[in-house]
Coordinates of C-alpha atoms and ligand atoms in Angstrom, one line a residue:
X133 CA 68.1 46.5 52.5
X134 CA 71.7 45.4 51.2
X135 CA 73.2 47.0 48.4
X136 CA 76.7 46.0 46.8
X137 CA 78.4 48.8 47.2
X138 CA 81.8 49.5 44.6
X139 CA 83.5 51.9 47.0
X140 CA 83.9 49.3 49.9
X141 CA 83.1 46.0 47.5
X142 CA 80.9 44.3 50.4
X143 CA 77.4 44.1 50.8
X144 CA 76.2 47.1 53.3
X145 CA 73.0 48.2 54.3
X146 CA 71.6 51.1 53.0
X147 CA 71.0 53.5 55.4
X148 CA 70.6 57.2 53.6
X149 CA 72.0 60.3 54.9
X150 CA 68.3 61.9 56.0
X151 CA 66.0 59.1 57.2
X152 CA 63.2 58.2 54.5
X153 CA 64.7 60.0 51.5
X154 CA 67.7 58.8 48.8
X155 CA 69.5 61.1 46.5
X156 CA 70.5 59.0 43.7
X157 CA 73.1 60.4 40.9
X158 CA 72.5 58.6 37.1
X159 CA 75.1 59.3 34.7
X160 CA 73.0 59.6 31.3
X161 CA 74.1 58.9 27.6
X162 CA 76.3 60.4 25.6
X163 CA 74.0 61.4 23.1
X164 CA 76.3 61.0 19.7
X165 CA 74.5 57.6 18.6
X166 CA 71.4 55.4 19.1
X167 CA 71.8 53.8 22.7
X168 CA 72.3 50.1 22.4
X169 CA 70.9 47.2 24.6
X170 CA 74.1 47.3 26.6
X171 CA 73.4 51.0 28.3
X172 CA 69.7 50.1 28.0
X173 CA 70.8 46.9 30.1
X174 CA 72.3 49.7 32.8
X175 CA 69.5 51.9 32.7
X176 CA 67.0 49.0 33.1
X177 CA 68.7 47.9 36.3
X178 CA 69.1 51.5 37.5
X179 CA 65.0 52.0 37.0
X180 CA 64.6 48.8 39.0
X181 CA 66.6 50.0 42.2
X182 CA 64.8 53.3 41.5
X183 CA 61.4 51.9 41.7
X184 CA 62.1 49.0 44.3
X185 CA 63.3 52.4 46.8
X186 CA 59.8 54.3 46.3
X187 CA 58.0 50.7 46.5
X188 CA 59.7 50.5 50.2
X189 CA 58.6 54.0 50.9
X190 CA 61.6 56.4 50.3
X191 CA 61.4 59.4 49.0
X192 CA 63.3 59.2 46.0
X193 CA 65.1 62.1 44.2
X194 CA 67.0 60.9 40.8
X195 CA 68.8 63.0 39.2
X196 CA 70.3 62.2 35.3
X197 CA 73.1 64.4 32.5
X198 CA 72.9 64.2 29.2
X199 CA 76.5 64.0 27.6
X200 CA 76.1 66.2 25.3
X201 CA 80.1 68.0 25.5
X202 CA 83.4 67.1 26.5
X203 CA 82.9 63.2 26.3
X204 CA 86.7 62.3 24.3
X205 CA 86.7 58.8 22.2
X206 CA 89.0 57.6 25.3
X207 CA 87.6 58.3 28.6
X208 CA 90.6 59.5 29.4
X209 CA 91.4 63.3 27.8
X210 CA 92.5 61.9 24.3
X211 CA 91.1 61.2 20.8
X212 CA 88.3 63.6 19.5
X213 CA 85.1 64.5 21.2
X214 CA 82.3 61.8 20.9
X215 CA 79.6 64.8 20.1
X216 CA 81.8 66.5 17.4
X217 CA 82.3 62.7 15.6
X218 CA 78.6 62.2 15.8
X219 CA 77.9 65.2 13.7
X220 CA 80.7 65.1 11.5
X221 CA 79.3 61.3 10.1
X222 CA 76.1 62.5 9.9
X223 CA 76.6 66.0 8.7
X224 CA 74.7 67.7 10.7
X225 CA 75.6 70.3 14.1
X226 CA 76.6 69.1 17.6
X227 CA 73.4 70.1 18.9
X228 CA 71.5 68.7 16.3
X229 CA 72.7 65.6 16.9
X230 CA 72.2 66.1 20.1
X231 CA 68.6 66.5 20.2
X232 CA 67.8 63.7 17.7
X233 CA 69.5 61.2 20.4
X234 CA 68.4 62.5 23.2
X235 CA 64.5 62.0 21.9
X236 CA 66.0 58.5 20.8
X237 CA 67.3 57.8 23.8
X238 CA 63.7 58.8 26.1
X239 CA 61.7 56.6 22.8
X240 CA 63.8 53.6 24.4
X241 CA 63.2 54.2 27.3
X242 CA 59.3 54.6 27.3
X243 CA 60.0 51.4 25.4
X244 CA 61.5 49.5 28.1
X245 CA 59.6 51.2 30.6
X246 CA 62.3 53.1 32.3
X247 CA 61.2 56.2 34.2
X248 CA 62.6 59.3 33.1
X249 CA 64.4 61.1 36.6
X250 CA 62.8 64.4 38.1
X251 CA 65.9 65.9 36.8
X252 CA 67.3 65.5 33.5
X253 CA 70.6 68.1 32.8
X254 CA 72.5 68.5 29.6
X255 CA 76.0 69.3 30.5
X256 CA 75.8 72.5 27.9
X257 CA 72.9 73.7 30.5
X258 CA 75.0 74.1 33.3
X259 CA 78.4 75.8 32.1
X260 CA 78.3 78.3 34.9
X261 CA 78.4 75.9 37.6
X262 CA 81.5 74.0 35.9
X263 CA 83.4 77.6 36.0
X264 CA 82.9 78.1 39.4
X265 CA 83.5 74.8 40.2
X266 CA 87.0 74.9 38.8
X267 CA 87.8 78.5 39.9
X268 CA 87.0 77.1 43.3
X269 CA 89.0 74.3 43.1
X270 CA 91.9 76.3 41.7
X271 CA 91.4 78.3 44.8
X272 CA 91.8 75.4 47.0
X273 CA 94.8 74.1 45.5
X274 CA 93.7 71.2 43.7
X275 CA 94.1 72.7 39.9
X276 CA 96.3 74.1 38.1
X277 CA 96.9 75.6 34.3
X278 CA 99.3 74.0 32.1
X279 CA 99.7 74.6 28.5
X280 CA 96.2 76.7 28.3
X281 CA 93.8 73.8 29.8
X282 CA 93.1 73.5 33.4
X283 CA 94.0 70.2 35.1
X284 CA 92.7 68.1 38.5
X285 CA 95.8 67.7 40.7
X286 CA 95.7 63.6 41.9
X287 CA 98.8 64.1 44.1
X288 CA 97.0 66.7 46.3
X289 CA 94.5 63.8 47.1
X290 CA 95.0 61.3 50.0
X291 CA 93.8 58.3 48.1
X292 CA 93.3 58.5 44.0
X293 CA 92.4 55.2 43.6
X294 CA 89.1 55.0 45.5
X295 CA 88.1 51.9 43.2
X296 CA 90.6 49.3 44.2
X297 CA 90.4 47.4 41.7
X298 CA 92.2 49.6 39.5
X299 CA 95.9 51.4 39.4
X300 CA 98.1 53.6 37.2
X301 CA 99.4 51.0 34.3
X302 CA 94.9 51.2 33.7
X303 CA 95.7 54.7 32.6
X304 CA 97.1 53.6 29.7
X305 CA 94.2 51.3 28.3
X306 CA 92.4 54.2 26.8
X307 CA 95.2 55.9 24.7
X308 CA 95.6 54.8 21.4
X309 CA 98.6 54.4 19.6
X310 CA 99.8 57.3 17.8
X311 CA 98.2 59.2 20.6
X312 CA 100.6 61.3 22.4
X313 CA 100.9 61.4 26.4
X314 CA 99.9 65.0 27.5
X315 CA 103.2 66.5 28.4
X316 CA 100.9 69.2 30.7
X317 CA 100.2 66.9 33.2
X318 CA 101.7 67.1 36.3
X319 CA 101.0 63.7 37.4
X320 CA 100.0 60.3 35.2
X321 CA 96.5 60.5 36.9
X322 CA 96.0 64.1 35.9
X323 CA 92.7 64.7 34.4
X324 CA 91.5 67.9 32.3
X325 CA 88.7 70.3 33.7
X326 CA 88.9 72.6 30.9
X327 CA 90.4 72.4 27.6
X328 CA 91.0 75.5 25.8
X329 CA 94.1 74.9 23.9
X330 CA 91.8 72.4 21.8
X331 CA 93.7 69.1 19.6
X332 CA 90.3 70.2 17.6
X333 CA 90.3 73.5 16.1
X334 CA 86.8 72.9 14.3
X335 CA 85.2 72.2 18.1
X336 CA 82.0 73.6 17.6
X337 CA 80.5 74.5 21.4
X338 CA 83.1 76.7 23.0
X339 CA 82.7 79.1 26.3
X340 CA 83.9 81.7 27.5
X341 CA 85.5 81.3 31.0
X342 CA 88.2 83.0 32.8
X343 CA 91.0 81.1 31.3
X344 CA 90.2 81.7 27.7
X345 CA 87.4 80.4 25.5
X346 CA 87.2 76.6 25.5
X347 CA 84.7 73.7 26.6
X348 CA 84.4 71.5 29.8
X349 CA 85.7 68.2 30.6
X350 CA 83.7 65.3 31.0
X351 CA 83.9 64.5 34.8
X352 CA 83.1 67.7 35.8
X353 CA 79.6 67.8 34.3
X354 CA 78.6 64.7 36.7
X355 CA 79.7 66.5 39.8
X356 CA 78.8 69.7 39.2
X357 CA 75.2 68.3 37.8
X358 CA 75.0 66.3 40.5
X359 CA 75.5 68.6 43.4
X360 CA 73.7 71.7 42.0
X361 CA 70.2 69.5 42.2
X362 CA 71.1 67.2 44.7
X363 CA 73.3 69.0 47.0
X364 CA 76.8 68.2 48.5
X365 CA 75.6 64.6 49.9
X366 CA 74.6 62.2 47.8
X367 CA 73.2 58.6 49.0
X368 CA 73.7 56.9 45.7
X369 CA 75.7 57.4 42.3
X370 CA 75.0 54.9 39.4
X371 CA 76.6 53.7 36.3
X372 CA 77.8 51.0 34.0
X373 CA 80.8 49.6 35.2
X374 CA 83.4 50.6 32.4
X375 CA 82.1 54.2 34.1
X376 CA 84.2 53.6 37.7
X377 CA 87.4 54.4 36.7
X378 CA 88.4 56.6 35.5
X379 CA 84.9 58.7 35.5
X380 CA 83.8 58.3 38.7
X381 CA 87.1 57.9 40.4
X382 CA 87.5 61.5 38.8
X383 CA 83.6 62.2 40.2
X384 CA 85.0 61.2 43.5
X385 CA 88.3 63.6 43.9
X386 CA 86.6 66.5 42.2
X387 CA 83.7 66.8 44.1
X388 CA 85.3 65.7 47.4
X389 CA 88.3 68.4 47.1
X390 CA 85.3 71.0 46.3
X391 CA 82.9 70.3 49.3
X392 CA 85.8 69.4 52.1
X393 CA 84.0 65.8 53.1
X394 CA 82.7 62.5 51.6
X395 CA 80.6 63.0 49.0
X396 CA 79.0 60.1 48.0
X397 CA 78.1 56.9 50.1
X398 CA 77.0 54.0 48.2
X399 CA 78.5 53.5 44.6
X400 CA 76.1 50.8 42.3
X401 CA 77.5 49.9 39.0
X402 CA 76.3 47.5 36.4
X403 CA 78.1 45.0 34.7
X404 CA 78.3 44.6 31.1
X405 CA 76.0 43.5 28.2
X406 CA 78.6 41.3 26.2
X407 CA 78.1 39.6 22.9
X408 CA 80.4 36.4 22.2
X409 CA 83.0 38.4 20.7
X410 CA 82.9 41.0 23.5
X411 CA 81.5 44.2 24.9
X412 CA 79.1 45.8 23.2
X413 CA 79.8 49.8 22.4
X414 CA 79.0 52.6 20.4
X415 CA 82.3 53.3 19.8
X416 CA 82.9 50.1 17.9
X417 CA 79.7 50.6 15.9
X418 CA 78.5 46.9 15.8
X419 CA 75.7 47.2 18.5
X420 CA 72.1 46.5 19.0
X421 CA 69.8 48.8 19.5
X422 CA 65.6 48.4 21.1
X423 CA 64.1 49.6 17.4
X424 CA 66.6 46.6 15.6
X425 CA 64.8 44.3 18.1
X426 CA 61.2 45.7 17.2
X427 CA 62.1 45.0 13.7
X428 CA 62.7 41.8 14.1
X429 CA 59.7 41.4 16.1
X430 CA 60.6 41.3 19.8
X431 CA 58.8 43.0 22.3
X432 CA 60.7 45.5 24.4
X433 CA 59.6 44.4 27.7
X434 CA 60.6 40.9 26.6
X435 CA 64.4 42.7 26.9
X436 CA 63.8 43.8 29.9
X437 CA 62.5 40.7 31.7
X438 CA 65.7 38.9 30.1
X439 CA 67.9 41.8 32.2
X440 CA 65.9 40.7 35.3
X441 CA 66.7 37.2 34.8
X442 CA 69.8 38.1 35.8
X443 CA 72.1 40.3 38.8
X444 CA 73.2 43.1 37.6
X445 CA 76.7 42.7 39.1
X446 CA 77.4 39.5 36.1
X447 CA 78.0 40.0 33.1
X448 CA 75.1 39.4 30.6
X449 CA 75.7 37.5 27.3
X450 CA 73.2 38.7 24.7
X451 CA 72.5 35.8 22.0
X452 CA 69.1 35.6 20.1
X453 CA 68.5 32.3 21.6
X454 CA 68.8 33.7 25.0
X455 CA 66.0 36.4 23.7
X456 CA 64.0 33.4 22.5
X457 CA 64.2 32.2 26.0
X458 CA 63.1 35.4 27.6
X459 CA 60.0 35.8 24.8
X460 CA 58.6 31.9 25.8
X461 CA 59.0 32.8 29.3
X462 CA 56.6 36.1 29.1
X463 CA 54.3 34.6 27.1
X464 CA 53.7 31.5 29.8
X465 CA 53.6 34.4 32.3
X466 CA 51.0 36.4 30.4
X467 CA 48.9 33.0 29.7
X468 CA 49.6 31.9 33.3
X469 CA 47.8 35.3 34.7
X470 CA 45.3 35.4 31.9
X471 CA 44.1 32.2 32.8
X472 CA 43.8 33.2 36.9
X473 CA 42.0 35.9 35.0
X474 CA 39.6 33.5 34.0
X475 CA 39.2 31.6 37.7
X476 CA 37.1 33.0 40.4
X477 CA 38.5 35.6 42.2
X478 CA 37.1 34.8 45.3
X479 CA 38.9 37.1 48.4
X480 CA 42.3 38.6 49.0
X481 CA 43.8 36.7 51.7
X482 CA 46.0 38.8 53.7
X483 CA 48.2 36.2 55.2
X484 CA 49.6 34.2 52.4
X485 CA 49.8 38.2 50.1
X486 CA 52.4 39.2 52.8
X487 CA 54.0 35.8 53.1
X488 CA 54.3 36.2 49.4
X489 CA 55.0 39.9 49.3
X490 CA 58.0 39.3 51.9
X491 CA 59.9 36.6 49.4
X492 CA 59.7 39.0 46.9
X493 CA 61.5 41.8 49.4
X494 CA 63.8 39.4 50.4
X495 CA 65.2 38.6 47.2
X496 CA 65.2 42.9 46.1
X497 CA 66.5 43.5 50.0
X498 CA 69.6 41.3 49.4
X499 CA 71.5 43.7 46.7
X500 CA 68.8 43.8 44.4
X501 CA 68.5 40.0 43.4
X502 CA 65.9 40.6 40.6
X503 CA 66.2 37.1 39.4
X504 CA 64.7 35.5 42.4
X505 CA 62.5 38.8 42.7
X506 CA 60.8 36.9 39.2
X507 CA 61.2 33.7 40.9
X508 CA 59.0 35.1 43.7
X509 CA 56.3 36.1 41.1
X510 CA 56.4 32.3 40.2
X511 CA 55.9 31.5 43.6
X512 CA 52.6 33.5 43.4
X513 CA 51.6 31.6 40.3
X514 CA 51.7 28.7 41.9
X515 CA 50.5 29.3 45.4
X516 CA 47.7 27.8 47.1
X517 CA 45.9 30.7 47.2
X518 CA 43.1 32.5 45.7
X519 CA 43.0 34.1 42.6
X520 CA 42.3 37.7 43.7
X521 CA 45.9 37.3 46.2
X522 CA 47.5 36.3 43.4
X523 CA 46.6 39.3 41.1
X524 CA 47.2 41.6 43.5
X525 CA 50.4 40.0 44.2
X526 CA 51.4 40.6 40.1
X527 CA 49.9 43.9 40.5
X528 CA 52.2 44.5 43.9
X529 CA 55.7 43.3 42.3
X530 CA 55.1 45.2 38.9
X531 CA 55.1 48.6 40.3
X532 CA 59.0 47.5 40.7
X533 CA 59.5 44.5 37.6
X534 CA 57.2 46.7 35.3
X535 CA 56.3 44.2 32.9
X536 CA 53.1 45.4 32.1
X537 CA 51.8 42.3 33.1
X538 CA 48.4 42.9 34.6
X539 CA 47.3 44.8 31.2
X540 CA 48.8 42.4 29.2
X541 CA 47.2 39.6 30.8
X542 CA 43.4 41.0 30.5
X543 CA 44.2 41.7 26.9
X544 CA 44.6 37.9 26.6
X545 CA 41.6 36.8 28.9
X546 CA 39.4 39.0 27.0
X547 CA 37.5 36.8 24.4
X548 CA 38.9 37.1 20.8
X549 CA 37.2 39.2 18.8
X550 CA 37.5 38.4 15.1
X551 CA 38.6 41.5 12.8
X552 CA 36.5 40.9 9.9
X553 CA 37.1 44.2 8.5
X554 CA 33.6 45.2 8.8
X555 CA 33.2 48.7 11.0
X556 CA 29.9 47.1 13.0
X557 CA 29.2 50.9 14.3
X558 CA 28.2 51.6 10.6
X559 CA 23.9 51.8 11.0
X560 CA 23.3 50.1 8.0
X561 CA 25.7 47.2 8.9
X562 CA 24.1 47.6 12.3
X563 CA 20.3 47.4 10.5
X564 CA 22.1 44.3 8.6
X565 CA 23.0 42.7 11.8
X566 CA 19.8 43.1 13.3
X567 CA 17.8 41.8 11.1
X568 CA 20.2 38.8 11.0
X569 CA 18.6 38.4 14.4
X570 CA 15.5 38.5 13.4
X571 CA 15.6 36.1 11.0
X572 CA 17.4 33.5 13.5
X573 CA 15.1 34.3 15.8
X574 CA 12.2 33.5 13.5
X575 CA 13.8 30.6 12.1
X576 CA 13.9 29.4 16.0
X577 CA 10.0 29.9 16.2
X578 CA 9.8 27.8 12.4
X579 CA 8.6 30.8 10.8
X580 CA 10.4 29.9 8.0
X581 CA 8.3 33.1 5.4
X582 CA 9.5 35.5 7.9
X583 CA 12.6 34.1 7.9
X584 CA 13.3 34.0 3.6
X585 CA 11.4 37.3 3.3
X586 CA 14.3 38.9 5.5
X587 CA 17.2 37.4 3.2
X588 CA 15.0 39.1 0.2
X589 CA 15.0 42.1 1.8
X590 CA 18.3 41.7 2.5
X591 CA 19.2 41.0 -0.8
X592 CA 17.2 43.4 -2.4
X593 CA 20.0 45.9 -0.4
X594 CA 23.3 44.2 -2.2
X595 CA 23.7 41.9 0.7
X596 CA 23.8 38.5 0.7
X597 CA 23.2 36.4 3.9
X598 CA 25.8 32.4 4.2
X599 CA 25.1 30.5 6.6
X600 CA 28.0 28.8 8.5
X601 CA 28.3 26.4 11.0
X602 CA 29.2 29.5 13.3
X603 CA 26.3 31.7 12.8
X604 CA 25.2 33.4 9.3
X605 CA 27.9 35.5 8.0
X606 CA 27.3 38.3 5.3
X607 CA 28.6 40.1 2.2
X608 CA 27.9 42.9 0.1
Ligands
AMP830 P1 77.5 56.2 27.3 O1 76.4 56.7 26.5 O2 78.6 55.6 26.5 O3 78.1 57.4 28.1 O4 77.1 55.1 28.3 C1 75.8 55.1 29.0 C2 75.8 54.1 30.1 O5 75.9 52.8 29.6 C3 77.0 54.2 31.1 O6 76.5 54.1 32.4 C4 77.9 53.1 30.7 O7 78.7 52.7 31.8 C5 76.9 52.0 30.3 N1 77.4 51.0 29.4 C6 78.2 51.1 28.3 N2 78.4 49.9 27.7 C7 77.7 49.0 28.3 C8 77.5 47.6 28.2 N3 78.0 46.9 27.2 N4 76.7 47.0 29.1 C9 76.1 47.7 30.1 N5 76.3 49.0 30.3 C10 77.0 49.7 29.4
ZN831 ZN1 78.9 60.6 34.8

């Protein structure tokens, strides 16, 4: 299998540190807002990698934070904490706001079918491991206080820049103007590991640690999260792309300075959900989110086949008439199947499932093409095979597409039953409808008395029999 990977930008095969098994690192929301389709679009193609490992028989471990400290309006160490603006605009406490999003955030995902990871840590869960992190790295020479916080030293590293497609002058794109530089720094590429000489007096969650009471930074939560369920080597890390620098370049030279050795082998990031006047974010406040979608009468999985339609490492535009697109292309899927449905099944045929199967490998294998991974499910659709390959094939590649296409599919070959708004477990509609029977029946045999001395009877009840060119029909 070939995954892109960020830290070496080629194409490698993935070969995990213990044979069969992959620790894979997710960094989760930040959970001051609804997520829009633009981390959804992230965590879609994170769920696919996830799901395409266990369908080729690893052992997967994933492991995801919550955001719910630390995160600053720059991803750098300036502007106001994301958590402590949430709640201000909404009047409410940090960790209220917290737990509203976070139950937002898992209601999208169930939406989109995106698999919750075994472990899912809020960064104010694991305060004692950031401490000791930070004591140990201020042991090792690699922190330092400065003006009551406690900063990462970049200069004590071999190589800062692990991402090469960034440098210094990108430093500056988060700060703001009117934001001043932090004099404490030692170097440019200084980051904070603990702020207790707050910009925000009115912070709300606050810690005692050994330098004074105070709160985390944000990179630290990943790597201390990260190691503390996963351990000190980690096959995979994910996250959008706006996330490589400088959060995970950050990941990289705290964790790596704390355990002595590479940490991390294969770096996957997803490109960006744009709309035609740019990126979408929270922070801008113009974004989409899955229930705006549901409004409007979209189907969630119809958002995330669109994703699929396309790599993850391009950038996505999001128009609604790229949506409409994506809806007449599920529906033809869902008819397509239904209608196989419909055919007779006849035998699985084992040699064209796994010439089949293997296109569909192929295209996941080479760094996750998910686009011709659908293509491949068209192949099936039209294969000279018979019906029961082909369902089993759909079956097969939606443990890893998860379109719910299968159950979908039956839904539609079922035959239509009409909602007449009569509840036909009711016994006297049940009496009702079977002496409608009757009376067909004896109008079949000419027994025409039989036949009006039922609708009298009927009558006599309230209920009065019309017959249609579909079968006689009733009212009360
Ligand atoms: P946040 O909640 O802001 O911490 O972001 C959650 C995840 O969404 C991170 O992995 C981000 O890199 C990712 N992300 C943010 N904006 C976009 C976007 N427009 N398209 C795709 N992924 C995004
Ligand atoms: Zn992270």
């Amino acid at each position: 299998m070939l995954l892109y990977n960020s830290l070496t930008r080629t194409r490698e095969e993935f070969i995990p540190n213990e044979p069969g098994k992959v620790k894979l690192y997710t960094c989760g929301p930040t959970v001051y807002h609804y997520a829009h389709i633009g981390n959804l679009r992230s965590y879609i193609m994170e769920d696919v990698l996830e799901k395409y490992l266990r369908y080729a028989g690893y052992d997967v471990t994933r492991v995801m934070n919550i955001t719910d400290v630390g995160h600053l309006t720059s991803d750098a160490d300036t502007g106001e904490d994301k958590m402590l603006k949430g709640a201000k605009r909404e009047k409410k406490t940090v960790l209220e706001i917290a737990k509203y999003y976070t139950d937002a955030f898992f209601a999208d995902c169930a939406k989109l079918h995106i698999k919750t990871p075994d472990v899912v840590a809020p960064a104010t869960s694991c305060i004692d491991e950031f401490i000791k992190t930070i004591e140990s790295l201020i042991e090792k020479g690699f922190a330092y206080e400065a003006g009551g916080n406690i900063y990462f030293d970049t200069s004590k590293l071999k190589q800062y820049y692990v991402f090469n497609d960034f440098k210094e002058e990108d430093l500056e794109v988060g700060v703001r103007e009117g934001v001043e530089e932090d004099s404490n720094k030692r170097n440019k590429a200084d980051f904070v590991l603990w702020f207790t000489k707050s910009k925000f007096d009115d912070q709300e969650l606050k810690w005692d640690s050994p330098w004074g009471i105070g709160y985390p930074g944000w990179h630290i939560e990943c790597s201390c999260i990260s190691m503390k369920y996963l351990g000190e080597y980690l096959d995979i890390h994910c996250g959008g792309i706006d996330n490589a620098f400088p959060h995970h370049t950050n990941e990289i030279a705290q964790s790596e300075a704390f355990v002595g050795h590479k940490w991390c082998n294969y770096w996957f990031h997803v490109h960006h959900l744009n709309t035609n006047s740019g990126k979408m974010s929270k922070s801008s406040g113009e974004f989409l989110t899955v229930s705006l979608l549901e409004s409007k009468g979209y189907d969630p999985l119809v958002y995330r086949l669109f994703c699929l339609q396309s790599h993850y490492r391009k950038s996505l535009v999001f128009s609604y008439e790229n949506l409409d697109n994506a809806v007449i292309a599920y529906k033809k899927l869902i008819a397509r199947i239904a209608s196989i449905m419909k055919e007779n099944a006849g035998d699985v045929d084992q040699a064209a499932f796994d010439e089949l199967k293997a296109k569909f490998c192929a295209a996941l294998d080479n760094d996750m093409n998910t686009s011709l991974g659908v293509t491949a499910l068209y192949d099936v659709l039209k294969a000279k095979t018979s019906p029961a390959t082909k369902l089993a094939l759909i079956a097969d590649f939606d443990k890893v597409l998860d379109l719910d296409l299968i159950a979908k599919a039956k839904k539609e070959a079922e035959p239509k039953v009409e909602d007449d708004g009569i509840d036909h477990n009711d016994p006297f509609v049940k009496e009702i409808e079977a002496l409608i029977a009757e009376r067909a029946d004896a109008k079949k045999a000419k027994n025409y008395a039989r036949a009006d001395e039922i609708r009298q009877l009927l009558s006599d009840k309230g209920v009065t029999l019309i017959d249609t060119p579909q079968g006689t029909k009733f009212k009360f």
